[in-house]
């Protein structure tokens, strides 16, 4: 393992962590001065940016055998919490999550084409359990 913080003339000095194999160093983790962390990425574009070229399974979360497993998306009560499915060009194709006060009620669940609910919602479940297909209500 090699840790590098050398300034290469750009002024933006990232923290870089390399794995060494037969005297060949391969960058594995980069932390930019802005706080973005890249694992497998030398230019992270989010708080945590995971990239892989050698596996289809990018993230695995484990719990103890006797415990439940949860993945929490926490957002303000009037904002949406959404998982977006994008192509490599950055176009969001589908999204799932809860609505917000701007489009759907913040207690609704939706599956939408595009990046959010509202007019793009294809499937909505409201807090009463009513289901809307092809409508946002």
Short mmCIF file of N, CA and C in Angstrom, two decimals, residues 2-18 20 25 27 30 33 42:
data_model
loop_
_atom_site.label_atom_id
_atom_site.label_comp_id
_atom_site.label_asym_id
_atom_site.label_seq_id
_atom_site.Cartn_x
_atom_site.Cartn_y
_atom_site.Cartn_z
N UNK A 2 0.60 2.17 -0.87
CA UNK A 2 1.35 3.42 -0.98
C UNK A 2 0.35 4.57 -0.89
N UNK A 3 0.68 5.58 -0.09
CA UNK A 3 -0.16 6.77 0.03
C UNK A 3 0.61 7.95 -0.54
N UNK A 4 -0.05 8.74 -1.41
CA UNK A 4 0.62 9.83 -2.11
C UNK A 4 -0.22 11.09 -2.01
N UNK A 5 0.43 12.21 -1.69
CA UNK A 5 -0.24 13.52 -1.69
C UNK A 5 0.59 14.54 -2.46
N UNK A 6 1.37 14.09 -3.42
CA UNK A 6 2.26 14.96 -4.16
C UNK A 6 1.49 15.92 -5.06
N UNK A 7 1.94 17.19 -5.08
CA UNK A 7 1.36 18.20 -5.96
C UNK A 7 2.03 18.08 -7.33
N UNK A 8 1.23 17.81 -8.36
CA UNK A 8 1.76 17.67 -9.70
C UNK A 8 1.60 18.95 -10.51
N UNK A 9 1.53 20.08 -9.83
CA UNK A 9 1.50 21.36 -10.51
C UNK A 9 0.12 21.94 -10.73
N UNK A 10 -0.93 21.19 -10.42
CA UNK A 10 -2.28 21.68 -10.65
C UNK A 10 -2.87 22.42 -9.48
N UNK A 11 -2.21 22.36 -8.32
CA UNK A 11 -2.72 23.03 -7.14
C UNK A 11 -3.75 22.23 -6.37
N UNK A 12 -4.44 21.32 -7.02
CA UNK A 12 -5.43 20.45 -6.37
C UNK A 12 -4.70 19.18 -5.97
N UNK A 13 -4.37 19.06 -4.69
CA UNK A 13 -3.55 17.95 -4.23
C UNK A 13 -4.45 16.89 -3.59
N UNK A 14 -4.78 15.84 -4.33
CA UNK A 14 -5.62 14.79 -3.75
C UNK A 14 -4.81 13.84 -2.89
N UNK A 15 -5.50 13.16 -2.01
CA UNK A 15 -4.92 12.03 -1.29
C UNK A 15 -5.16 10.81 -2.16
N UNK A 16 -4.10 10.08 -2.49
CA UNK A 16 -4.24 8.92 -3.36
C UNK A 16 -3.66 7.70 -2.65
N UNK A 17 -4.37 6.59 -2.76
CA UNK A 17 -3.92 5.34 -2.16
C UNK A 17 -3.74 4.32 -3.27
N UNK A 18 -2.57 3.72 -3.31
CA UNK A 18 -2.21 2.76 -4.35
C UNK A 18 -2.04 1.37 -3.76
N UNK A 20 0.20 -2.04 -4.38
CA UNK A 20 1.45 -2.39 -5.06
C UNK A 20 1.48 -3.89 -5.31
N UNK A 25 2.43 0.07 -9.12
CA UNK A 25 1.44 0.74 -8.29
C UNK A 25 0.18 1.01 -9.10
N UNK A 27 -3.53 2.92 -8.66
CA UNK A 27 -4.35 3.77 -7.80
C UNK A 27 -5.68 3.10 -7.54
N UNK A 30 -9.04 7.69 -4.31
CA UNK A 30 -8.63 9.09 -4.40
C UNK A 30 -9.61 9.93 -3.59
N UNK A 33 -9.66 17.38 -2.69
CA UNK A 33 -9.70 18.42 -1.66
C UNK A 33 -11.12 18.84 -1.33
N UNK A 42 -10.34 8.11 -10.69
CA UNK A 42 -9.36 9.15 -10.39
C UNK A 42 -9.96 10.56 -10.50
#
